[in-house]
Amino acid sequence: MTARLVFAAPQSGSGKTLLTAAVITVLRRQGLVVRPFKCGPDYIDPGYHTLAAGHQCRNLDTWLCTPDQMRTLFARTSADADIAVIEGVMGLFDGYGALEDAGSTAHVARLLDAPVVLVIDARGMARSAAALVAGFQRFDPNVHIGGVLLNRVGSARHAELCATAIQHHTGLPCFGYLPRNAEFTLPERHLGLITTLEDRSLAAVIERAADALYQTCDTDALLALARSAPPIRTPPPSSLTAPRTSERVVIAVAQDAAFSFAYPEMFELLKAAGAAIVPFSPLTESTLPPHTAGIILSGGFPELYAEQLSGNTALHAALQGAHVANVPIYAECGGLMYLTSYLEDQQGRRWPMVGLLPGQSVMADRVILGYRTVQAVHGGPLLPASATIRGHEFHYSRWEGQPGALPPAYRVLPRASEEAYVEGVQLRNLVASYIHLHWLARPEMAQRFVAACRRQPTGAGNG
């Protein structure tokens, strides 16, 4: 049985990412093995928790994956931990729709029987904090809120006022607080926080926050709450059957500051299916790894590195050659942007890119985000024709100038009064889309992709 806690908040922007990372750091300093998790579809926040815990953070999403898949993933990856620390997403009860909470933090907490610590941004309130907590406490009796942590507190007296009111009106303890301090701020931009790959000084911010939290936090009470969680019932894990060969097919995966958005389960499933995952950097490397038989270009921030990516024309040629050789290429979001003919950055500058896809990616003035259910239009290296899978979008760019005759990758199935539409492109063994997929939702995708790669001549993708 793994001790576990969920750190949730009434709304986004409450500071729960930094506070959760600080809690992880405080617990780790006590010699505990902490396994970190993040609710919902997110590539950036998990980096902070991986940094704090020294272990890979995992995403727990009950809309992209089934409840059984989520519980099995949690049980498998937290089995060796003294405590699992789970950061929520948005507000505690915010999920797929107005009348259902699938995909929400609350849904994850119920399925894992995990106590919730509510993170309250205490700026501008005192006794009113009790009213806020009381509302969340009573909203769903099946969600066990076990206490509160206060964030952005003005003084010790301010914390005492809030904690006393919360204890009196709800019976819930306040475990501690983090003072309001400009040093406890994580930098942000258009898609959220700065990634930990880009700014190594972010580790010092987490350490400073942990120093301050240690002075106010009752960690013994937090641990007691975490250890009160009952055992989790999980189904036996399913496994992929590796091919009957010792030879592994090389799949080159873009991994650097420009391309870093990938769930670790994708790599694990591909390895189980017989792949050798070889990272490469479109920013700095002029060739693909030797014997490349498949390529994955994940999401990230190519717009921030457009000049450097544009200048690496040798790698453009290598990718073009791989496509001519029919090497399977899968590109998500930032990967799609990189494959267009041009990328127009936020300053309106136009940079030549790989050019496998006609048109250009242009930075827009609004974010496009949300869960999507997609259906494969054609059979390809990932999915058979008509297969469906859930995914998500989160981007500020749009693809302009693509010919209408391009074969789409997916049909996006409608919600409520919406209409279906097509998205992405599939050109032979190239699949590119703004939709992010969680491969755990359909593990057979890994087998299909590896099989498609194995059918290529050895070394077809060499630069």
XYZ file of C-alpha atoms in Angstrom:
463
model
C 0.000 0.000 0.000
C 1.426 3.379 -1.049
C 0.865 6.406 1.167
C -0.475 9.140 -1.074
C -1.758 12.705 -1.156
C -3.409 14.846 -3.809
C -2.637 18.563 -3.783
C -5.546 20.402 -5.390
C -6.807 23.980 -5.552
C -10.049 25.872 -6.148
C -8.729 27.173 -9.476
C -5.738 27.449 -11.765
C -3.152 30.010 -10.759
C -3.291 29.177 -7.046
C 0.409 28.271 -7.004
C -0.041 24.558 -6.457
C 2.812 23.530 -8.794
C 5.508 25.311 -6.791
C 3.935 24.379 -3.469
C 3.662 20.714 -4.498
C 7.308 20.723 -5.644
C 8.267 22.299 -2.303
C 6.373 19.587 -0.390
C 8.159 16.914 -2.433
C 11.503 18.522 -1.609
C 10.734 18.748 2.121
C 9.723 15.075 2.214
C 12.741 14.004 0.198
C 15.063 15.843 2.604
C 13.682 13.582 5.324
C 15.022 10.580 3.461
C 11.700 9.499 1.957
C 11.361 8.055 -1.537
C 8.780 10.266 -3.228
C 7.086 9.346 -6.496
C 5.497 12.382 -8.187
C 2.364 12.524 -10.340
C 0.397 15.188 -12.198
C -3.312 15.014 -13.005
C -4.438 15.766 -16.521
C -2.642 16.373 -19.814
C 0.484 18.358 -19.031
C 4.105 18.257 -20.202
C 5.560 21.222 -18.291
C 4.529 20.911 -14.620
C 5.791 17.297 -14.404
C 9.295 18.588 -15.090
C 9.257 20.507 -11.802
C 8.177 17.451 -9.843
C 10.727 15.227 -11.583
C 13.378 17.762 -10.609
C 12.193 17.888 -6.986
C 11.712 14.137 -6.490
C 14.614 12.768 -8.475
C 12.145 10.375 -10.095
C 10.113 10.607 -13.301
C 6.757 12.326 -12.806
C 3.794 10.514 -14.390
C 0.513 11.906 -15.689
C -2.759 10.528 -14.341
C -5.581 11.271 -16.754
C -8.958 9.571 -16.445
C -10.258 10.920 -19.742
C -7.367 10.081 -22.048
C -6.971 6.666 -20.384
C -9.455 4.339 -18.723
C -9.747 4.291 -14.926
C -8.192 0.808 -14.895
C -5.248 1.974 -17.007
C -4.742 4.960 -14.697
C -4.889 2.882 -11.509
C -2.543 0.264 -12.927
C -0.044 2.923 -13.994
C -0.160 4.510 -10.544
C 0.258 1.193 -8.713
C 3.141 0.078 -10.957
C 5.124 3.304 -10.747
C 4.573 4.049 -7.044
C 5.135 0.548 -5.661
C 8.635 1.333 -4.352
C 7.735 4.737 -2.866
C 7.350 5.809 0.734
C 4.796 8.334 -0.467
C 3.185 9.367 -3.747
C 2.539 13.084 -4.219
C -0.038 14.017 -6.849
C -0.571 17.543 -8.151
C -4.058 18.313 -9.432
C -5.099 20.134 -12.580
C -7.101 23.387 -12.737
C -9.709 23.475 -9.960
C -10.432 20.341 -7.937
C -13.708 19.537 -9.704
C -12.898 20.844 -13.194
C -13.006 18.090 -15.799
C -14.397 17.258 -19.219
C -17.765 18.965 -18.871
C -20.025 21.131 -16.750
C -21.999 18.218 -15.311
C -19.316 15.539 -15.167
C -15.850 15.478 -13.706
C -14.146 12.832 -15.843
C -10.545 13.902 -16.202
C -10.694 16.045 -13.066
C -8.503 15.953 -9.981
C -11.534 14.865 -7.960
C -12.055 11.878 -10.260
C -8.438 10.785 -9.821
C -8.663 11.224 -6.036
C -11.809 9.075 -5.826
C -10.385 6.315 -8.009
C -7.187 6.192 -5.943
C -8.913 6.671 -2.566
C -6.384 9.448 -2.027
C -6.814 12.182 0.611
C -6.822 15.720 -0.772
C -4.914 18.694 0.583
C -6.559 21.888 -0.636
C -4.120 24.639 -1.627
C -5.658 28.039 -0.915
C -4.302 31.262 -2.381
C -4.872 33.368 0.740
C -4.189 36.771 -0.790
C -6.898 39.287 0.169
C -8.850 36.995 2.501
C -8.958 35.794 6.089
C -12.234 34.353 7.470
C -13.543 34.031 3.925
C -10.994 31.258 3.416
C -13.178 29.120 5.686
C -16.227 29.698 3.490
C -14.247 28.699 0.417
C -12.935 25.530 2.039
C -16.383 24.642 3.431
C -17.894 24.808 -0.049
C -15.309 22.442 -1.479
C -15.592 20.139 1.529
C -19.347 19.693 1.055
C -19.527 19.637 -2.739
C -18.731 15.929 -3.102
C -18.702 13.785 0.060
C -16.876 11.037 -1.874
C -13.799 13.239 -2.155
C -11.881 13.187 1.121
C -10.434 16.626 1.797
C -8.107 16.061 4.726
C -6.655 19.514 5.281
C -5.363 22.760 3.833
C -2.097 24.426 2.875
C -2.109 28.198 2.556
C -0.189 29.931 -0.202
C 0.910 33.563 -0.702
C 0.315 34.433 2.942
C 1.137 37.993 4.024
C 2.377 37.231 7.554
C 2.269 34.708 10.378
C -0.725 36.595 11.796
C -2.508 36.363 8.451
C -1.901 32.599 8.373
C -3.235 32.258 11.918
C -6.463 34.108 11.055
C -7.118 31.891 8.040
C -6.188 28.651 9.808
C -8.303 29.414 12.880
C -11.376 30.203 10.789
C -10.926 27.102 8.626
C -10.477 24.822 11.637
C -13.514 26.289 13.446
C -15.962 26.142 10.523
C -14.828 22.951 8.760
C -12.867 20.938 11.320
C -9.996 20.686 8.823
C -6.420 21.361 9.908
C -4.103 23.812 8.222
C -0.823 21.955 7.721
C 1.270 25.037 7.036
C 1.790 27.921 4.673
C 4.104 29.498 2.147
C 4.693 33.248 2.533
C 4.023 35.697 -0.263
C 7.473 36.344 -1.694
C 8.654 37.428 -5.129
C 11.396 34.789 -4.882
C 8.702 32.093 -4.867
C 7.552 32.806 -8.419
C 7.936 30.522 -11.402
C 8.312 32.360 -14.743
C 5.543 31.915 -17.320
C 4.842 32.511 -21.000
C 2.136 31.744 -23.564
C 1.793 27.996 -22.872
C 2.317 28.182 -19.105
C 5.450 27.801 -17.025
C 8.985 27.844 -18.424
C 10.238 24.272 -18.796
C 12.938 23.005 -16.455
C 15.012 21.995 -19.515
C 15.389 25.652 -20.471
C 16.236 27.239 -17.110
C 18.344 25.290 -14.633
C 17.996 28.086 -12.044
C 14.406 26.947 -11.433
C 15.773 24.267 -9.083
C 16.940 27.055 -6.765
C 13.409 28.529 -6.681
C 12.032 25.167 -5.548
C 14.746 24.854 -2.890
C 14.009 28.334 -1.500
C 10.290 27.579 -1.349
C 11.030 24.286 0.425
C 13.219 26.112 2.969
C 10.327 28.444 3.794
C 7.693 25.696 3.849
C 9.801 23.574 6.208
C 9.571 26.353 8.818
C 5.739 26.298 8.850
C 4.649 22.821 7.729
C 3.566 19.967 10.006
C 5.047 17.194 7.891
C 4.187 14.541 10.488
C 0.498 15.403 10.104
C 0.791 15.369 6.306
C 2.408 11.928 6.406
C -0.234 10.615 8.785
C -2.948 11.738 6.369
C -1.118 10.150 3.430
C -0.733 6.848 5.306
C -4.452 6.764 6.116
C -5.217 5.936 2.459
C -6.548 2.379 2.030
C -5.097 -0.221 -0.364
C -5.924 0.261 -4.050
C -7.543 -2.520 -6.032
C -5.958 -2.739 -9.444
C -6.482 -5.150 -12.338
C -3.506 -7.229 -13.478
C -1.368 -5.174 -15.879
C -1.514 -6.018 -19.545
C 1.744 -6.477 -21.387
C 2.927 -6.174 -24.948
C 4.398 -9.221 -26.615
C 7.794 -8.350 -28.016
C 8.640 -9.715 -31.493
C 10.627 -12.945 -31.681
C 13.903 -11.284 -32.552
C 16.768 -9.887 -30.565
C 17.340 -7.140 -33.131
C 15.786 -3.857 -32.043
C 14.531 -1.335 -34.562
C 15.960 2.172 -34.097
C 13.414 4.929 -33.549
C 14.901 8.429 -33.462
C 13.067 10.730 -31.046
C 13.581 14.500 -31.058
C 14.497 15.561 -27.517
C 15.916 18.971 -26.698
C 14.755 22.390 -25.495
C 12.624 22.826 -28.636
C 10.997 19.359 -28.538
C 10.336 17.935 -25.092
C 6.600 17.179 -24.854
C 6.285 13.405 -24.570
C 4.737 11.049 -22.046
C 7.238 8.453 -20.749
C 4.767 5.628 -21.366
C 5.256 6.122 -25.124
C 8.947 5.252 -24.794
C 8.229 2.296 -22.498
C 5.624 0.845 -24.849
C 7.863 1.253 -27.888
C 10.740 -0.469 -26.074
C 8.420 -3.309 -25.027
C 7.393 -3.683 -28.664
C 11.015 -4.115 -29.754
C 12.317 -0.584 -30.376
C 15.587 1.033 -29.424
C 14.827 4.664 -28.567
C 17.649 6.969 -29.666
C 17.266 10.676 -28.838
C 18.520 13.341 -31.211
C 18.458 17.138 -31.271
C 17.077 19.060 -34.264
C 18.767 22.092 -32.714
C 22.337 20.802 -32.755
C 22.666 17.589 -34.789
C 23.038 17.522 -38.559
C 22.221 13.847 -39.087
C 19.740 11.298 -37.864
C 21.028 8.489 -35.614
C 22.597 5.520 -37.452
C 20.136 2.898 -38.717
C 17.095 5.122 -38.075
C 13.994 3.212 -39.127
C 11.372 5.493 -37.563
C 11.163 9.109 -36.382
C 9.095 10.831 -33.700
C 8.922 14.636 -33.539
C 7.091 15.550 -30.360
C 5.633 18.862 -29.255
C 7.476 21.709 -27.625
C 8.491 25.269 -28.421
C 9.974 25.370 -31.949
C 8.836 28.997 -32.239
C 11.362 29.998 -29.566
C 14.228 28.354 -31.451
C 13.087 29.062 -35.001
C 16.335 30.681 -36.149
C 18.467 27.780 -34.923
C 16.097 25.156 -36.315
C 15.904 26.994 -39.622
C 19.668 27.133 -39.935
C 20.156 23.385 -39.503
C 19.498 22.631 -43.167
C 21.531 19.418 -43.079
C 18.980 17.852 -40.774
C 16.174 19.175 -42.981
C 17.731 17.220 -45.845
C 18.072 14.104 -43.664
C 14.383 14.245 -42.737
C 13.398 14.827 -46.363
C 15.455 11.805 -47.375
C 13.857 9.675 -44.693
C 10.401 10.634 -45.947
C 11.352 9.788 -49.547
C 12.514 6.385 -48.248
C 9.074 5.964 -46.603
C 10.518 5.879 -43.080
C 7.559 6.220 -40.649
C 7.465 9.739 -39.190
C 5.065 10.768 -36.435
C 4.860 14.478 -35.583
C 2.745 16.100 -32.866
C 2.011 19.827 -32.545
C 5.490 21.404 -32.427
C 6.694 18.553 -34.622
C 4.060 19.468 -37.205
C 5.172 23.115 -37.056
C 8.756 22.043 -37.718
C 7.762 20.024 -40.801
C 5.927 22.903 -42.532
C 7.664 25.043 -45.151
C 7.894 28.102 -42.907
C 7.395 29.066 -39.277
C 6.295 32.621 -38.494
C 7.293 33.500 -34.947
C 5.633 35.895 -32.500
C 7.597 38.829 -33.911
C 6.288 38.118 -37.409
C 9.633 36.817 -38.669
C 9.397 34.021 -41.236
C 11.829 31.105 -40.944
C 12.244 28.262 -43.493
C 11.644 24.838 -41.944
C 11.882 21.230 -43.157
C 9.266 21.625 -45.888
C 7.662 18.190 -45.859
C 4.295 19.878 -45.326
C 3.178 22.761 -47.545
C 2.160 26.052 -45.982
C 3.366 27.656 -42.795
C 2.759 27.595 -39.066
C 1.834 31.015 -37.706
C 1.681 32.091 -34.076
C -1.867 33.165 -33.236
C -3.245 35.470 -30.544
C -5.328 32.878 -28.730
C -4.787 29.425 -27.332
C -6.517 26.384 -28.819
C -6.964 23.736 -26.163
C -9.176 20.919 -25.009
C -9.791 17.205 -25.091
C -10.518 15.651 -28.499
C -11.815 12.280 -29.698
C -10.345 11.468 -33.094
C -10.902 8.768 -35.687
C -8.191 7.723 -38.117
C -9.279 8.524 -41.675
C -6.799 6.115 -43.259
C -4.816 3.147 -42.046
C -1.261 4.156 -41.199
C 1.765 3.486 -39.012
C -0.158 4.321 -35.819
C -3.779 3.292 -36.270
C -5.936 1.224 -38.598
C -8.600 3.073 -40.577
C -11.632 4.139 -38.480
C -9.900 3.427 -35.151
C -10.691 6.008 -32.482
C -8.544 7.418 -29.699
C -8.795 10.299 -27.265
C -6.255 13.100 -27.299
C -5.783 16.749 -26.421
C -4.735 20.042 -27.995
C -2.830 22.967 -26.482
C -1.191 25.405 -28.898
C -0.999 29.028 -29.968
C -0.096 28.375 -33.584
C -2.166 27.488 -36.623
C -1.252 25.798 -39.886
C -1.992 28.053 -42.848
C -1.770 27.462 -46.568
C -2.161 23.703 -46.680
C -3.847 22.467 -49.881
C -7.369 21.140 -49.414
C -6.408 17.959 -51.261
C -3.996 16.839 -48.559
C -5.228 13.570 -47.001
C -6.169 14.272 -43.368
C -4.915 12.219 -40.458
C -8.046 12.342 -38.313
C -11.706 13.115 -38.218
C -12.341 14.969 -34.951
C -15.624 13.671 -33.551
C -18.084 16.319 -32.368
C -19.221 17.211 -28.849
C -22.799 18.314 -28.198
C -23.762 20.933 -30.825
C -20.349 20.956 -32.511
C -19.690 19.608 -35.985
C -17.059 17.070 -36.949
C -13.993 18.310 -38.837
C -10.768 16.863 -40.199
C -7.350 17.558 -38.724
C -3.710 16.904 -39.487
C -2.271 15.103 -42.472
C -1.172 11.606 -43.483
C 1.208 11.318 -46.401
C 2.170 7.671 -46.844
C 4.085 6.853 -43.621
C 4.063 10.448 -42.352
C 1.413 11.358 -39.775
C 1.369 14.922 -38.451
C -1.255 16.562 -36.260
C -1.847 19.128 -33.545
C -3.494 16.378 -31.470
C -1.366 14.986 -28.627
C -1.953 11.276 -27.990
C -1.324 9.277 -24.840
C -0.069 5.930 -26.131
C -1.149 4.116 -22.981
C -4.736 4.625 -24.150
C -4.055 2.279 -27.109
C -0.859 0.307 -26.354
C -1.172 -1.535 -29.657
C -0.121 1.702 -31.397
C 3.432 0.996 -30.292
C 3.394 -2.470 -31.826
C 1.947 -1.098 -35.048
C 4.529 1.701 -35.273
C 7.449 -0.635 -34.559
C 6.141 -3.111 -37.158
C 5.939 -0.286 -39.728
C 9.524 0.721 -38.881
C 10.740 -2.865 -39.118
C 9.473 -3.106 -42.678
C 11.940 -0.410 -43.808
C 15.346 -1.257 -45.287
C 18.085 -1.155 -42.629
C 19.492 2.327 -42.313
C 16.893 3.900 -44.612
C 16.789 6.988 -42.420
C 20.514 7.654 -42.138
C 21.391 11.328 -42.557
